[in-house]
Amino acid sequence: MLRFTLGRREFLTASTVLASASLRSAGGARFVAESLPAVLGGTPVRSRPFPTWPVVDTRDEERLLEALRRKEWCRLYGNITATFEQRWAEKLGARFALGVVNGTNALYAALAAVGVEPGDEVIVPPYTFVATVNAVVQHYALPVFTDTDANTFQMDPTTIEDRISNRTRCLLPVHLGGNPADLDRILDVARRRSLPVVEDACQAHAAEWKGRKVGTLGDVGCFSFQTTKILPCGEGGCIVTQREDLYDAFHAFHNNGRDRHLGEQKGYLHQGSNLRLTELQAAVLLAQLDKFDELCRRREANAHRLETALKQIPGVEPAASYAGCTRNTYYIVMLRYDPSAFAGLPRERFLTALQQEGVPAWSGYRPLEKEPFLERVFGSRAYRRLFSENELRQWSERCRCPQNDALCEEGFFLSQEALLGEPSDVDSIVEAIDRIRRYAEQIRES
Ligand SMILES: *Cc1c(COP(=O)(O)O)cnc(C)c1O
């Protein structure tokens, strides 16, 4: 790594990542000033922001305007939603795809369709967005947390079986940050225990496990098209399945219970809700799908460049992928921070310093199983009717997640914007981290 004692020639042959910095400021004194971290009063590594998300161009404008003018804004009168569903199903290799209002309700409908009822238990990971768990408690079911594999940030598959009870109704793994969970082991447990698997793929559009798209390997896969996700339309979601019986159930549920085979007769298959995606959203999704592959390529190439460069910096470790992962689509770059390689600089100070360099970083998820709102949920009349005092008391003991607790202290995220620029934008992230590390002691004492 770059040191102040280096002569100018050594400067120029130092790591390529830092080459631009050394060229910008060949004079020693000036270099010292410029290389000071922003948090210590130096000039930020980044002089301009990363690209903004979502990416919008005339294709979005044309599709949206056309849908607007057609006046068939509800899918019951148009065909844009159905066209999108067909294209998304083809892309994933799924037999059926159904657009819905958002990822949260995709999960809610999926759990209903596989038979989750009040008083059941659903196995979930604790390191995820809260919606995964909200979908479970909205059914008055008990979320039972596995531990997390701190290496991959995913559900630890070795901790599933000891959390299963005779009330367990479903496994709900999440493919966090575009990185697939260990589907081989999860599906193996599911088969042996005859439990359905609902995949929360809300962060993992087009990610692959052994060449197949995640969301299509379990019984049901759920996607989110919320603005920040890598296929966005503001708010939206999708349920995919290979099973026609489940598709019939989703279709009815998302359309006020109407049986899709009865058409105009308007018979009801079962009770339902209204989760229909609008034609306007589907129009935006079709336009976004046109640029999806190109943006994925850029995100993935930049992520690989970043991970390679970070190997040179001790104390910052990207999340690993399982051997079965054949494609990580990097909705988030997930990393672990080790303060001992940064002179004991606490994670929060490190992240503040990184943000001041212009890098969009934050501290990841908190331990979900410890969220106080869950205690209030379990104290409700409904839960006390459905679960004995003993079962609710034992719940926290069953859900102990020591690896997850450690990960919540160490983890940090970079948002996808960090991957949407040029290779030089990636290099600037590495330069920022390296600069903070070299000045870690001064930052800690400042
Ligand atoms: C975004 C997200 C959801 C919920 O999707 P919405 O469309 O925001 O309702 C569920 N699970 C995970 C892991 C998510 O990231």
Short mmCIF file of C-alpha atoms and ligand atoms in Angstrom, two decimals:
data_model
loop_
_atom_site.label_atom_id
_atom_site.label_comp_id
_atom_site.label_asym_id
_atom_site.label_seq_id
_atom_site.Cartn_x
_atom_site.Cartn_y
_atom_site.Cartn_z
CA MET A 1 0.00 0.00 0.00
CA LEU A 2 0.97 3.58 -0.53
CA ARG A 3 3.18 5.16 2.09
CA PHE A 4 4.45 8.70 2.49
CA THR A 5 7.99 7.46 2.48
CA LEU A 6 7.71 6.24 -1.10
CA GLY A 7 9.72 8.06 -3.71
CA ARG A 8 7.93 9.39 -6.74
CA ARG A 9 8.83 6.42 -8.93
CA GLU A 10 7.55 3.92 -6.39
CA PHE A 11 4.50 6.11 -6.17
CA LEU A 12 3.75 5.58 -9.81
CA THR A 13 4.24 1.86 -9.66
CA ALA A 14 2.06 1.44 -6.57
CA SER A 15 -1.19 -0.47 -6.93
CA THR A 16 -3.22 0.48 -10.00
CA VAL A 17 -6.15 1.30 -7.81
CA LEU A 18 -4.22 4.17 -6.33
CA ALA A 19 -2.52 5.22 -9.54
CA SER A 20 -5.02 7.94 -10.35
CA ALA A 21 -4.53 9.52 -6.93
CA SER A 22 -0.77 9.55 -7.26
CA LEU A 23 -0.91 10.99 -10.78
CA ARG A 24 -3.29 13.71 -9.73
CA SER A 25 -0.88 14.90 -7.11
CA ALA A 26 2.70 14.07 -7.88
CA GLY A 27 4.04 16.77 -5.56
CA GLY A 28 4.64 15.39 -2.07
CA ALA A 29 3.15 18.15 0.08
CA ARG A 30 0.09 18.52 -2.06
CA PHE A 31 -0.40 14.79 -2.02
CA VAL A 32 -0.45 14.76 1.77
CA ALA A 33 -3.22 17.34 1.78
CA GLU A 34 -5.25 15.62 -0.90
CA SER A 35 -4.93 12.18 0.56
CA LEU A 36 -6.22 13.19 3.98
CA PRO A 37 -9.61 11.55 4.55
CA ALA A 38 -12.54 13.93 4.20
CA VAL A 39 -13.51 13.22 7.81
CA LEU A 40 -10.16 14.79 8.82
CA GLY A 41 -10.67 17.80 6.58
CA GLY A 42 -9.22 16.42 3.33
CA THR A 43 -10.82 16.55 -0.09
CA PRO A 44 -13.33 13.70 -0.58
CA VAL A 45 -12.13 10.94 -2.92
CA ARG A 46 -15.30 11.40 -4.95
CA SER A 47 -15.92 14.77 -6.52
CA ARG A 48 -19.21 13.76 -8.14
CA PRO A 49 -22.14 11.58 -7.07
CA PHE A 50 -22.68 8.03 -8.29
CA PRO A 51 -25.32 7.50 -11.00
CA THR A 52 -28.86 7.77 -9.66
CA TRP A 53 -31.37 4.92 -9.59
CA PRO A 54 -33.70 4.09 -11.30
CA VAL A 55 -32.37 4.60 -14.81
CA VAL A 56 -35.06 6.36 -16.86
CA ASP A 57 -35.00 7.12 -20.58
CA THR A 58 -37.34 7.68 -23.51
CA ARG A 59 -38.33 4.00 -23.55
CA ASP A 60 -39.98 4.40 -20.15
CA GLU A 61 -41.63 7.63 -21.22
CA GLU A 62 -43.03 6.14 -24.42
CA ARG A 63 -44.38 2.97 -22.80
CA LEU A 64 -45.93 4.86 -19.92
CA LEU A 65 -47.55 7.50 -22.11
CA GLU A 66 -48.95 4.86 -24.41
CA ALA A 67 -50.49 2.97 -21.48
CA LEU A 68 -51.85 6.20 -20.06
CA ARG A 69 -53.55 7.12 -23.32
CA ARG A 70 -55.06 3.66 -23.79
CA LYS A 71 -57.15 4.30 -20.66
CA GLU A 72 -57.06 0.59 -19.79
CA TRP A 73 -55.32 1.31 -16.50
CA CYS A 74 -56.65 -1.79 -14.72
CA ARG A 75 -55.40 -5.18 -15.92
CA LEU A 76 -58.98 -6.43 -16.22
CA TYR A 77 -59.32 -4.24 -19.36
CA GLY A 78 -55.85 -4.34 -20.89
CA ASN A 79 -53.02 -6.74 -21.75
CA ILE A 80 -49.83 -4.96 -20.64
CA THR A 81 -49.66 -6.72 -17.27
CA ALA A 82 -50.19 -10.10 -18.93
CA THR A 83 -47.45 -9.30 -21.47
CA PHE A 84 -45.03 -8.39 -18.70
CA GLU A 85 -45.90 -11.54 -16.73
CA GLN A 86 -45.20 -13.67 -19.76
CA ARG A 87 -41.85 -12.00 -20.41
CA TRP A 88 -40.78 -12.21 -16.77
CA ALA A 89 -41.81 -15.88 -16.55
CA GLU A 90 -39.80 -16.63 -19.71
CA LYS A 91 -36.80 -14.79 -18.35
CA LEU A 92 -36.86 -16.86 -15.17
CA GLY A 93 -37.83 -20.15 -16.75
CA ALA A 94 -40.99 -20.22 -14.63
CA ARG A 95 -44.28 -21.69 -15.83
CA PHE A 96 -46.40 -18.97 -14.21
CA ALA A 97 -45.81 -15.39 -13.09
CA LEU A 98 -48.44 -13.15 -11.53
CA GLY A 99 -47.93 -9.43 -11.01
CA VAL A 100 -49.07 -8.05 -7.65
CA VAL A 101 -48.99 -4.75 -5.77
CA ASN A 102 -45.67 -5.34 -3.99
CA GLY A 103 -43.25 -7.90 -2.60
CA THR A 104 -44.77 -7.86 0.88
CA ASN A 105 -48.15 -8.93 -0.47
CA ALA A 106 -46.52 -11.43 -2.81
CA LEU A 107 -45.13 -13.11 0.32
CA TYR A 108 -48.46 -12.83 2.12
CA ALA A 109 -50.30 -14.47 -0.79
CA ALA A 110 -47.60 -17.14 -1.18
CA LEU A 111 -47.83 -18.16 2.47
CA ALA A 112 -51.62 -18.33 2.21
CA ALA A 113 -51.42 -20.50 -0.90
CA VAL A 114 -49.08 -23.06 0.67
CA GLY A 115 -51.46 -23.33 3.61
CA VAL A 116 -50.01 -21.15 6.38
CA GLU A 117 -52.76 -20.49 8.91
CA PRO A 118 -53.00 -18.82 12.32
CA GLY A 119 -51.10 -20.84 14.91
CA ASP A 120 -48.60 -22.29 12.40
CA GLU A 121 -44.86 -21.68 12.42
CA VAL A 122 -42.71 -20.46 9.52
CA ILE A 123 -38.91 -20.76 9.42
CA VAL A 124 -37.25 -17.45 8.47
CA PRO A 125 -33.75 -15.94 8.57
CA PRO A 126 -33.12 -13.06 11.00
CA TYR A 127 -30.88 -11.08 8.65
CA THR A 128 -33.40 -9.64 6.19
CA PHE A 129 -35.77 -6.79 5.48
CA VAL A 130 -38.65 -6.72 7.97
CA ALA A 131 -41.27 -7.48 5.28
CA THR A 132 -40.22 -11.16 5.27
CA VAL A 133 -41.36 -11.45 8.87
CA ASN A 134 -44.36 -9.14 8.57
CA ALA A 135 -45.81 -11.47 5.93
CA VAL A 136 -45.67 -14.27 8.52
CA VAL A 137 -47.21 -12.36 11.43
CA GLN A 138 -49.98 -11.02 9.19
CA HIS A 139 -51.12 -14.64 9.05
CA TYR A 140 -50.95 -14.86 12.86
CA ALA A 141 -48.21 -17.42 12.43
CA LEU A 142 -45.02 -17.56 14.49
CA PRO A 143 -41.77 -16.63 12.72
CA VAL A 144 -39.08 -19.03 13.94
CA PHE A 145 -35.60 -17.70 13.18
CA THR A 146 -32.65 -19.75 11.98
CA ASP A 147 -29.16 -18.43 12.56
CA THR A 148 -27.25 -16.68 9.77
CA ASP A 149 -24.19 -17.98 7.95
CA ALA A 150 -21.98 -14.94 8.58
CA ASN A 151 -19.79 -15.88 5.62
CA THR A 152 -22.58 -15.55 3.06
CA PHE A 153 -25.09 -13.39 5.02
CA GLN A 154 -27.75 -16.04 4.21
CA MET A 155 -29.95 -18.37 6.27
CA ASP A 156 -27.62 -20.94 7.91
CA PRO A 157 -29.00 -24.22 6.53
CA THR A 158 -27.46 -26.25 9.37
CA THR A 159 -29.76 -24.49 11.86
CA ILE A 160 -33.07 -25.22 10.12
CA GLU A 161 -33.86 -28.69 11.37
CA ASP A 162 -33.50 -28.01 15.08
CA ARG A 163 -36.03 -25.15 14.74
CA ILE A 164 -38.67 -27.30 13.08
CA SER A 165 -41.58 -28.42 15.26
CA ASN A 166 -44.84 -30.19 14.53
CA ARG A 167 -46.38 -26.73 14.00
CA THR A 168 -43.91 -25.79 11.24
CA ARG A 169 -45.80 -25.22 8.01
CA CYS A 170 -43.29 -23.67 5.62
CA LEU A 171 -39.63 -22.69 5.02
CA LEU A 172 -39.13 -19.08 3.94
CA PRO A 173 -35.50 -18.53 2.87
CA VAL A 174 -34.37 -15.14 1.55
CA HIS A 175 -31.78 -14.63 -1.20
CA LEU A 176 -30.24 -11.57 0.33
CA GLY A 177 -28.56 -8.91 -1.76
CA GLY A 178 -28.81 -10.91 -4.99
CA ASN A 179 -26.74 -13.73 -3.46
CA PRO A 180 -28.58 -17.10 -3.40
CA ALA A 181 -29.20 -18.93 -0.13
CA ASP A 182 -28.01 -22.57 -0.01
CA LEU A 183 -30.96 -24.00 -1.95
CA ASP A 184 -29.61 -27.56 -2.14
CA ARG A 185 -29.59 -27.94 1.61
CA ILE A 186 -32.79 -25.98 2.18
CA LEU A 187 -34.69 -28.01 -0.43
CA ASP A 188 -33.26 -31.20 1.01
CA VAL A 189 -34.63 -30.40 4.48
CA ALA A 190 -37.95 -29.41 2.91
CA ARG A 191 -38.24 -32.70 1.02
CA ARG A 192 -37.38 -34.83 4.01
CA ARG A 193 -39.84 -32.93 6.25
CA SER A 194 -42.53 -32.56 3.52
CA LEU A 195 -42.58 -28.78 3.91
CA PRO A 196 -43.24 -26.29 1.13
CA VAL A 197 -40.57 -23.66 0.34
CA VAL A 198 -41.44 -20.05 -0.41
CA GLU A 199 -38.39 -18.20 -1.74
CA ASP A 200 -38.15 -14.51 -0.87
CA ALA A 201 -36.33 -13.39 -4.03
CA CYS A 202 -37.28 -9.73 -3.53
CA GLN A 203 -33.57 -8.83 -3.69
CA ALA A 204 -32.47 -11.48 -6.17
CA HIS A 205 -33.98 -10.92 -9.62
CA ALA A 206 -32.23 -13.23 -12.12
CA ALA A 207 -29.79 -14.62 -9.56
CA GLU A 208 -28.97 -18.27 -10.24
CA TRP A 209 -28.46 -21.51 -8.36
CA LYS A 210 -26.72 -24.16 -10.49
CA GLY A 211 -27.84 -22.39 -13.65
CA ARG A 212 -31.50 -22.02 -12.64
CA LYS A 213 -33.09 -18.75 -11.59
CA VAL A 214 -33.84 -18.41 -7.89
CA GLY A 215 -37.55 -18.18 -7.17
CA THR A 216 -38.22 -21.13 -9.48
CA LEU A 217 -36.66 -23.89 -7.36
CA GLY A 218 -39.02 -23.82 -4.38
CA ASP A 219 -42.80 -24.09 -4.54
CA VAL A 220 -43.22 -20.33 -4.90
CA GLY A 221 -40.88 -17.40 -5.56
CA CYS A 222 -41.65 -13.79 -4.61
CA PHE A 223 -40.20 -10.65 -6.19
CA SER A 224 -40.38 -6.94 -5.41
CA PHE A 225 -40.38 -4.16 -8.00
CA GLN A 226 -40.14 -1.36 -5.45
CA THR A 227 -38.10 1.61 -6.69
CA THR A 228 -34.78 0.60 -5.15
CA LYS A 229 -34.89 -3.00 -6.45
CA ILE A 230 -33.01 -3.92 -9.63
CA LEU A 231 -36.25 -4.25 -11.66
CA PRO A 232 -38.29 -1.27 -10.46
CA CYS A 233 -41.69 0.35 -11.13
CA GLY A 234 -42.24 2.38 -7.95
CA GLU A 235 -44.28 -0.24 -6.10
CA GLY A 236 -44.92 -3.70 -7.48
CA GLY A 237 -44.24 -7.36 -7.03
CA CYS A 238 -44.58 -10.77 -8.60
CA ILE A 239 -45.26 -14.36 -7.60
CA VAL A 240 -43.83 -17.18 -9.70
CA THR A 241 -44.50 -20.88 -9.53
CA GLN A 242 -44.25 -24.05 -11.58
CA ARG A 243 -47.47 -25.41 -10.03
CA GLU A 244 -50.76 -24.65 -11.73
CA ASP A 245 -52.80 -25.30 -8.56
CA LEU A 246 -50.84 -22.60 -6.74
CA TYR A 247 -51.11 -20.22 -9.68
CA ASP A 248 -54.90 -20.67 -9.68
CA ALA A 249 -54.93 -19.94 -5.96
CA PHE A 250 -52.80 -16.76 -6.34
CA HIS A 251 -54.77 -15.58 -9.28
CA ALA A 252 -58.03 -15.89 -7.38
CA PHE A 253 -56.58 -14.38 -4.21
CA HIS A 254 -55.16 -11.33 -6.02
CA ASN A 255 -58.46 -10.72 -7.82
CA ASN A 256 -61.05 -10.71 -5.02
CA GLY A 257 -61.24 -14.49 -4.96
CA ARG A 258 -62.55 -14.86 -8.52
CA ASP A 259 -61.85 -18.21 -10.14
CA ARG A 260 -59.77 -17.43 -13.25
CA HIS A 261 -61.31 -20.38 -15.13
CA LEU A 262 -64.86 -19.12 -14.69
CA GLY A 263 -64.27 -15.77 -16.41
CA GLU A 264 -67.46 -13.81 -16.85
CA GLN A 265 -69.47 -16.12 -14.61
CA LYS A 266 -67.60 -14.54 -11.71
CA GLY A 267 -67.54 -17.54 -9.42
CA TYR A 268 -65.34 -17.39 -6.35
CA LEU A 269 -62.62 -19.96 -5.70
CA HIS A 270 -62.03 -18.78 -2.14
CA GLN A 271 -61.82 -15.55 -0.19
CA GLY A 272 -59.54 -13.02 -1.80
CA SER A 273 -58.06 -9.58 -1.79
CA ASN A 274 -57.19 -7.06 -4.48
CA LEU A 275 -53.47 -7.18 -5.20
CA ARG A 276 -53.64 -6.35 -8.90
CA LEU A 277 -50.71 -4.54 -10.52
CA THR A 278 -51.82 -1.64 -12.73
CA GLU A 279 -51.21 -1.44 -16.46
CA LEU A 280 -49.21 1.76 -15.89
CA GLN A 281 -46.78 -0.07 -13.61
CA ALA A 282 -46.55 -2.98 -16.03
CA ALA A 283 -45.69 -0.52 -18.82
CA VAL A 284 -42.78 0.82 -16.79
CA LEU A 285 -41.69 -2.74 -16.00
CA LEU A 286 -41.62 -3.65 -19.70
CA ALA A 287 -39.37 -0.65 -20.38
CA GLN A 288 -37.17 -1.49 -17.41
CA LEU A 289 -36.93 -5.09 -18.55
CA ASP A 290 -35.49 -3.87 -21.87
CA LYS A 291 -32.43 -2.48 -20.07
CA PHE A 292 -32.31 -5.04 -17.25
CA ASP A 293 -29.65 -7.31 -18.80
CA GLU A 294 -27.31 -4.49 -19.70
CA LEU A 295 -27.53 -2.97 -16.21
CA CYS A 296 -27.01 -6.40 -14.62
CA ARG A 297 -23.87 -6.89 -16.69
CA ARG A 298 -22.51 -3.56 -15.52
CA ARG A 299 -23.42 -4.19 -11.87
CA GLU A 300 -21.87 -7.65 -11.90
CA ALA A 301 -18.66 -6.58 -13.69
CA ASN A 302 -18.19 -3.70 -11.25
CA ALA A 303 -18.90 -5.96 -8.27
CA HIS A 304 -16.26 -8.43 -9.44
CA ARG A 305 -13.75 -5.62 -9.90
CA LEU A 306 -14.54 -4.31 -6.42
CA GLU A 307 -14.22 -7.73 -4.80
CA THR A 308 -10.89 -8.38 -6.50
CA ALA A 309 -9.48 -5.01 -5.44
CA LEU A 310 -10.72 -5.40 -1.85
CA LYS A 311 -8.60 -8.54 -1.50
CA GLN A 312 -5.67 -6.10 -1.13
CA ILE A 313 -7.25 -4.39 1.87
CA PRO A 314 -7.29 -6.29 5.15
CA GLY A 315 -10.36 -5.86 7.36
CA VAL A 316 -12.98 -5.51 4.62
CA GLU A 317 -14.37 -8.81 3.43
CA PRO A 318 -17.10 -9.22 0.79
CA ALA A 319 -19.87 -11.76 1.46
CA ALA A 320 -19.00 -15.17 0.03
CA SER A 321 -21.33 -17.14 -2.26
CA TYR A 322 -22.09 -20.86 -1.97
CA ALA A 323 -20.56 -23.23 -4.51
CA GLY A 324 -24.03 -23.70 -6.05
CA CYS A 325 -24.34 -19.99 -6.83
CA THR A 326 -23.81 -19.50 -10.55
CA ARG A 327 -24.92 -15.88 -10.56
CA ASN A 328 -25.05 -13.19 -7.89
CA THR A 329 -26.93 -10.13 -9.18
CA TYR A 330 -25.67 -7.76 -6.42
CA TYR A 331 -28.71 -5.76 -5.41
CA ILE A 332 -26.50 -4.78 -2.48
CA VAL A 333 -22.78 -5.22 -1.96
CA MET A 334 -22.59 -6.92 1.43
CA LEU A 335 -19.32 -6.69 3.35
CA ARG A 336 -17.92 -7.36 6.78
CA TYR A 337 -15.76 -4.85 8.61
CA ASP A 338 -13.07 -5.86 11.07
CA PRO A 339 -12.05 -2.90 13.25
CA SER A 340 -8.84 -4.64 14.34
CA ALA A 341 -7.43 -4.05 10.84
CA PHE A 342 -8.42 -0.36 11.18
CA ALA A 343 -6.63 0.50 14.45
CA GLY A 344 -9.81 -0.30 16.40
CA LEU A 345 -11.88 2.33 14.57
CA PRO A 346 -15.53 1.49 15.38
CA ARG A 347 -17.77 0.50 12.44
CA GLU A 348 -20.02 3.55 12.78
CA ARG A 349 -17.05 5.94 12.55
CA PHE A 350 -15.68 3.99 9.60
CA LEU A 351 -19.03 4.30 7.82
CA THR A 352 -19.28 8.02 8.56
CA ALA A 353 -15.79 8.47 7.12
CA LEU A 354 -16.75 6.45 4.05
CA GLN A 355 -19.92 8.48 3.51
CA GLN A 356 -17.87 11.67 3.76
CA GLU A 357 -15.69 10.38 0.91
CA GLY A 358 -18.92 10.23 -1.14
CA VAL A 359 -19.52 6.46 -0.93
CA PRO A 360 -23.12 5.29 -0.26
CA ALA A 361 -22.51 2.93 2.70
CA TRP A 362 -24.65 1.93 5.66
CA SER A 363 -24.60 -0.60 8.45
CA GLY A 364 -26.91 -3.35 7.15
CA TYR A 365 -29.65 -5.04 9.15
CA ARG A 366 -30.24 -5.27 12.89
CA PRO A 367 -31.18 -8.52 14.68
CA LEU A 368 -34.80 -8.91 13.58
CA GLU A 369 -35.64 -11.50 16.23
CA LYS A 370 -34.93 -8.87 18.89
CA GLU A 371 -37.19 -6.17 17.44
CA PRO A 372 -39.51 -4.97 20.23
CA PHE A 373 -42.52 -4.92 17.91
CA LEU A 374 -42.47 -8.74 17.88
CA GLU A 375 -42.98 -8.82 21.64
CA ARG A 376 -46.01 -6.61 21.23
CA VAL A 377 -47.33 -8.89 18.48
CA PHE A 378 -46.89 -11.96 20.68
CA GLY A 379 -48.61 -10.17 23.55
CA SER A 380 -51.73 -9.57 21.46
CA ARG A 381 -54.99 -11.38 22.25
CA ALA A 382 -54.78 -13.32 18.99
CA TYR A 383 -51.31 -14.74 19.68
CA ARG A 384 -52.17 -15.54 23.28
CA ARG A 385 -55.18 -17.48 22.07
CA LEU A 386 -53.14 -19.34 19.42
CA PHE A 387 -49.96 -20.11 21.37
CA SER A 388 -49.54 -21.19 24.97
CA GLU A 389 -47.60 -19.02 27.38
CA ASN A 390 -44.97 -21.73 27.45
CA GLU A 391 -44.58 -21.77 23.66
CA LEU A 392 -44.19 -18.01 23.54
CA ARG A 393 -41.70 -18.11 26.41
CA GLN A 394 -39.62 -20.81 24.73
CA TRP A 395 -39.66 -18.95 21.42
CA SER A 396 -36.71 -16.67 22.20
CA GLU A 397 -34.64 -19.64 23.38
CA ARG A 398 -35.43 -21.52 20.13
CA CYS A 399 -34.49 -18.46 18.08
CA ARG A 400 -31.06 -17.74 19.49
CA CYS A 401 -28.81 -16.50 16.67
CA PRO A 402 -25.24 -15.94 17.91
CA GLN A 403 -23.70 -15.84 14.43
CA ASN A 404 -26.32 -13.32 13.36
CA ASP A 405 -25.65 -11.16 16.41
CA ALA A 406 -21.97 -11.01 15.44
CA LEU A 407 -22.79 -10.26 11.79
CA CYS A 408 -25.07 -7.39 12.79
CA GLU A 409 -22.06 -5.81 14.50
CA GLU A 410 -19.68 -6.39 11.57
CA GLY A 411 -21.77 -6.08 8.42
CA PHE A 412 -22.07 -3.11 6.12
CA PHE A 413 -23.68 -2.48 2.75
CA LEU A 414 -23.00 -0.46 -0.36
CA SER A 415 -26.12 0.29 -2.37
CA GLN A 416 -26.38 -0.67 -6.03
CA GLU A 417 -25.68 2.92 -7.15
CA ALA A 418 -22.07 2.19 -6.24
CA LEU A 419 -22.01 -0.43 -9.01
CA LEU A 420 -23.69 1.54 -11.78
CA GLY A 421 -20.79 3.74 -12.80
CA GLU A 422 -17.50 3.18 -14.60
CA PRO A 423 -14.63 0.99 -13.41
CA SER A 424 -12.96 4.17 -12.15
CA ASP A 425 -15.96 4.73 -9.86
CA VAL A 426 -15.33 1.31 -8.33
CA ASP A 427 -11.66 2.18 -7.88
CA SER A 428 -12.63 5.31 -6.01
CA ILE A 429 -14.49 3.19 -3.43
CA VAL A 430 -11.37 1.10 -2.88
CA GLU A 431 -9.27 4.23 -2.65
CA ALA A 432 -11.65 5.71 -0.07
CA ILE A 433 -11.53 2.57 2.09
CA ASP A 434 -7.75 2.39 1.81
CA ARG A 435 -7.37 6.05 2.74
CA ILE A 436 -9.54 5.58 5.83
CA ARG A 437 -7.51 2.54 6.82
CA ARG A 438 -4.21 4.37 6.53
CA TYR A 439 -5.53 7.17 8.73
CA ALA A 440 -7.63 4.94 10.98
CA GLU A 441 -5.72 5.80 14.13
CA GLN A 442 -5.97 9.54 13.55
CA ILE A 443 -9.67 9.22 12.77
CA ARG A 444 -10.24 7.19 15.91
CA GLU A 445 -8.50 9.80 18.01
CA SER A 446 -10.03 12.82 16.32
C1 LIG B 1 -38.06 -5.31 -0.63
C2 LIG B 1 -38.22 -6.58 0.10
C3 LIG B 1 -39.47 -7.12 0.43
C4 LIG B 1 -40.76 -6.40 0.24
O1 LIG B 1 -41.00 -5.90 -0.99
P1 LIG B 1 -41.91 -4.59 -1.18
O2 LIG B 1 -42.15 -4.57 -2.63
O3 LIG B 1 -41.14 -3.43 -0.68
O4 LIG B 1 -43.18 -4.82 -0.39
C5 LIG B 1 -39.49 -8.37 1.01
N1 LIG B 1 -38.37 -9.04 1.31
C6 LIG B 1 -37.16 -8.54 1.05
C7 LIG B 1 -35.95 -9.34 1.38
C8 LIG B 1 -37.04 -7.29 0.45
O5 LIG B 1 -35.83 -6.77 0.22
#
